[in-house]
């Protein structure tokens, strides 16, 4: 499969994934019970995620360009971490939105991490890291597995931290 086909498949999957709503919130009485919100812990989770993913991808891929891995793992993570918040922001631009963006983050059970987030992360981050780093690696299969395994581990870690620190109820 050539690169253009891979990019087209990734883009179509991304578009289809976000064009179908996953859930609907009919009750607007969500109350956070803890002072933490998922977006409050985001900076700490990003630091841990970057460290784990950079080291695992470097180890598995046997790359000769550590700085290149750092750069593109940061870029891929930036895109994948900001996408859910960007989508929530787009909701505030609709004519039916009653709340502005900060209120939406505070009013709903916006746990950003779950299985859908893992899929989103792999759709966004995998092409960014793989296609930019693959020519500098000695083990391309290791690069693929390094990206998949490290993203799975960091997504599970983020979900556990987010759900442990951010409690709420309807």
Short mmCIF file of C-alpha atoms in Angstrom, two decimals:
data_model
loop_
_atom_site.label_atom_id
_atom_site.label_comp_id
_atom_site.label_asym_id
_atom_site.label_seq_id
_atom_site.Cartn_x
_atom_site.Cartn_y
_atom_site.Cartn_z
CA UNK A 1 0.00 0.00 0.00
CA UNK A 2 1.43 3.37 -0.87
CA UNK A 3 1.60 6.42 1.39
CA UNK A 4 -1.23 8.27 -0.38
CA UNK A 5 -3.60 5.35 0.17
CA UNK A 6 -2.63 5.17 3.86
CA UNK A 7 -3.20 8.88 4.32
CA UNK A 8 -6.55 8.73 2.50
CA UNK A 9 -7.71 5.78 4.60
CA UNK A 10 -6.62 7.54 7.79
CA UNK A 11 -8.41 10.76 6.82
CA UNK A 12 -11.62 8.99 5.83
CA UNK A 13 -11.62 6.99 9.07
CA UNK A 14 -11.06 10.19 11.05
CA UNK A 15 -13.91 11.98 9.23
CA UNK A 16 -16.33 9.07 9.59
CA UNK A 17 -15.43 8.59 13.25
CA UNK A 18 -16.40 12.16 14.11
CA UNK A 19 -19.41 12.46 11.85
CA UNK A 20 -21.40 9.89 13.84
CA UNK A 21 -22.32 10.91 17.40
CA UNK A 22 -21.26 8.43 20.06
CA UNK A 23 -23.68 9.50 22.76
CA UNK A 24 -26.21 12.10 23.75
CA UNK A 25 -26.45 13.83 27.11
CA UNK A 26 -30.10 14.50 27.95
CA UNK A 27 -29.59 15.40 31.60
CA UNK A 28 -27.72 18.65 32.27
CA UNK A 29 -27.44 18.28 36.04
CA UNK A 30 -23.93 16.85 36.17
CA UNK A 31 -21.98 17.97 39.25
CA UNK A 32 -18.26 17.48 39.82
CA UNK A 33 -17.56 16.19 43.33
CA UNK A 34 -13.80 16.76 43.27
CA UNK A 35 -11.90 19.98 42.62
CA UNK A 36 -10.13 18.28 39.71
CA UNK A 37 -11.43 18.27 36.16
CA UNK A 38 -9.87 16.22 33.36
CA UNK A 39 -8.48 19.36 31.70
CA UNK A 40 -6.79 20.36 34.99
CA UNK A 41 -4.65 17.22 35.08
CA UNK A 42 -3.85 17.35 31.36
CA UNK A 43 -0.40 19.00 31.71
CA UNK A 44 0.81 16.34 34.17
CA UNK A 45 -0.55 13.51 32.06
CA UNK A 46 1.08 14.95 28.94
CA UNK A 47 4.51 14.97 30.60
CA UNK A 48 4.21 11.35 31.72
CA UNK A 49 2.80 10.28 28.35
CA UNK A 50 5.59 11.94 26.40
CA UNK A 51 8.29 10.38 28.54
CA UNK A 52 6.83 6.87 28.24
CA UNK A 53 6.11 7.07 24.51
CA UNK A 54 9.46 8.64 23.54
CA UNK A 55 11.46 6.06 25.47
CA UNK A 56 9.41 3.07 24.30
CA UNK A 57 9.41 4.11 20.64
CA UNK A 58 13.14 4.81 20.76
CA UNK A 59 13.80 1.44 22.42
CA UNK A 60 11.60 -0.64 20.10
CA UNK A 61 12.58 1.09 16.85
CA UNK A 62 16.35 1.12 17.37
CA UNK A 63 16.35 4.59 15.83
CA UNK A 64 19.45 6.62 15.20
CA UNK A 65 17.63 9.96 15.61
CA UNK A 66 16.46 10.44 19.19
CA UNK A 67 15.74 14.15 18.65
CA UNK A 68 13.52 13.36 15.66
CA UNK A 69 11.52 10.90 17.76
CA UNK A 70 11.12 13.53 20.48
CA UNK A 71 9.91 16.14 17.98
CA UNK A 72 7.33 14.00 16.21
CA UNK A 73 6.04 12.21 19.32
CA UNK A 74 5.42 15.66 20.84
CA UNK A 75 3.68 16.83 17.65
CA UNK A 76 1.53 13.68 17.42
CA UNK A 77 0.58 13.87 21.10
CA UNK A 78 -0.22 17.55 20.86
CA UNK A 79 -2.64 16.84 18.03
CA UNK A 80 -4.21 13.83 19.75
CA UNK A 81 -4.57 15.53 23.17
CA UNK A 82 -6.08 18.72 21.74
CA UNK A 83 -8.54 17.07 19.32
CA UNK A 84 -11.21 16.15 21.95
CA UNK A 85 -11.08 19.67 23.38
CA UNK A 86 -11.25 21.14 19.88
CA UNK A 87 -14.36 19.03 19.18
CA UNK A 88 -15.94 20.24 22.42
CA UNK A 89 -15.10 23.80 21.39
CA UNK A 90 -16.84 23.26 18.03
CA UNK A 91 -20.00 22.37 19.96
CA UNK A 92 -20.01 25.90 21.41
CA UNK A 93 -20.12 27.35 17.90
CA UNK A 94 -23.44 25.73 17.03
CA UNK A 95 -26.55 27.91 17.21
CA UNK A 96 -28.08 25.54 19.80
CA UNK A 97 -25.23 25.81 22.30
CA UNK A 98 -26.31 27.42 25.56
CA UNK A 99 -22.87 27.43 27.18
CA UNK A 100 -19.48 28.79 26.23
CA UNK A 101 -16.38 26.56 26.10
CA UNK A 102 -15.23 26.89 29.77
CA UNK A 103 -18.78 26.16 30.97
CA UNK A 104 -19.00 23.06 28.77
CA UNK A 105 -15.78 21.74 30.31
CA UNK A 106 -17.17 22.34 33.80
CA UNK A 107 -20.77 21.17 33.31
CA UNK A 108 -20.45 17.74 31.76
CA UNK A 109 -18.82 14.42 32.47
CA UNK A 110 -16.11 15.06 29.93
CA UNK A 111 -13.78 12.20 30.60
CA UNK A 112 -11.70 12.52 27.48
CA UNK A 113 -9.98 9.17 27.71
CA UNK A 114 -11.49 5.82 26.84
CA UNK A 115 -11.43 3.28 24.02
CA UNK A 116 -12.59 5.91 21.51
CA UNK A 117 -9.68 8.10 22.59
CA UNK A 118 -7.21 5.25 22.02
CA UNK A 119 -8.56 4.79 18.50
CA UNK A 120 -8.41 8.56 17.92
CA UNK A 121 -4.85 8.68 19.24
CA UNK A 122 -3.71 5.89 16.95
CA UNK A 123 -5.47 7.46 13.94
CA UNK A 124 -3.81 10.83 14.57
CA UNK A 125 -0.49 9.97 16.16
CA UNK A 126 0.50 6.80 14.30
CA UNK A 127 0.89 8.43 10.85
CA UNK A 128 2.66 11.48 12.30
CA UNK A 129 5.27 9.41 14.09
CA UNK A 130 5.57 6.41 11.76
CA UNK A 131 5.96 8.20 8.43
CA UNK A 132 8.44 10.76 9.74
CA UNK A 133 10.66 8.39 11.73
CA UNK A 134 10.57 5.11 9.77
CA UNK A 135 13.52 5.87 7.48
CA UNK A 136 15.78 6.49 10.50
CA UNK A 137 14.96 3.21 12.25
CA UNK A 138 16.67 -0.14 12.09
CA UNK A 139 13.50 -2.00 13.09
CA UNK A 140 10.33 -0.75 11.36
CA UNK A 141 8.21 -3.53 12.85
CA UNK A 142 9.53 -2.48 16.26
CA UNK A 143 8.56 1.11 15.45
CA UNK A 144 5.00 0.02 14.65
CA UNK A 145 4.71 -2.03 17.84
CA UNK A 146 6.42 0.68 19.87
CA UNK A 147 3.84 3.24 18.76
CA UNK A 148 0.87 0.91 19.35
CA UNK A 149 2.03 -0.48 22.71
CA UNK A 150 3.20 2.86 24.12
CA UNK A 151 -0.06 4.57 23.13
CA UNK A 152 -2.12 1.77 24.63
CA UNK A 153 -0.17 1.93 27.91
CA UNK A 154 -0.35 5.72 28.14
CA UNK A 155 -4.06 5.78 27.27
CA UNK A 156 -4.82 3.24 30.01
CA UNK A 157 -2.63 5.21 32.44
CA UNK A 158 -4.39 8.48 31.54
CA UNK A 159 -7.85 6.93 31.89
CA UNK A 160 -7.00 5.52 35.32
CA UNK A 161 -5.60 8.85 36.55
CA UNK A 162 -8.49 10.81 35.08
CA UNK A 163 -11.19 8.58 36.57
CA UNK A 164 -9.42 8.32 39.94
CA UNK A 165 -8.93 12.06 40.40
CA UNK A 166 -12.07 13.44 38.71
CA UNK A 167 -15.32 12.31 40.32
CA UNK A 168 -18.83 13.46 39.58
CA UNK A 169 -22.44 12.36 39.40
CA UNK A 170 -25.78 13.19 37.74
#
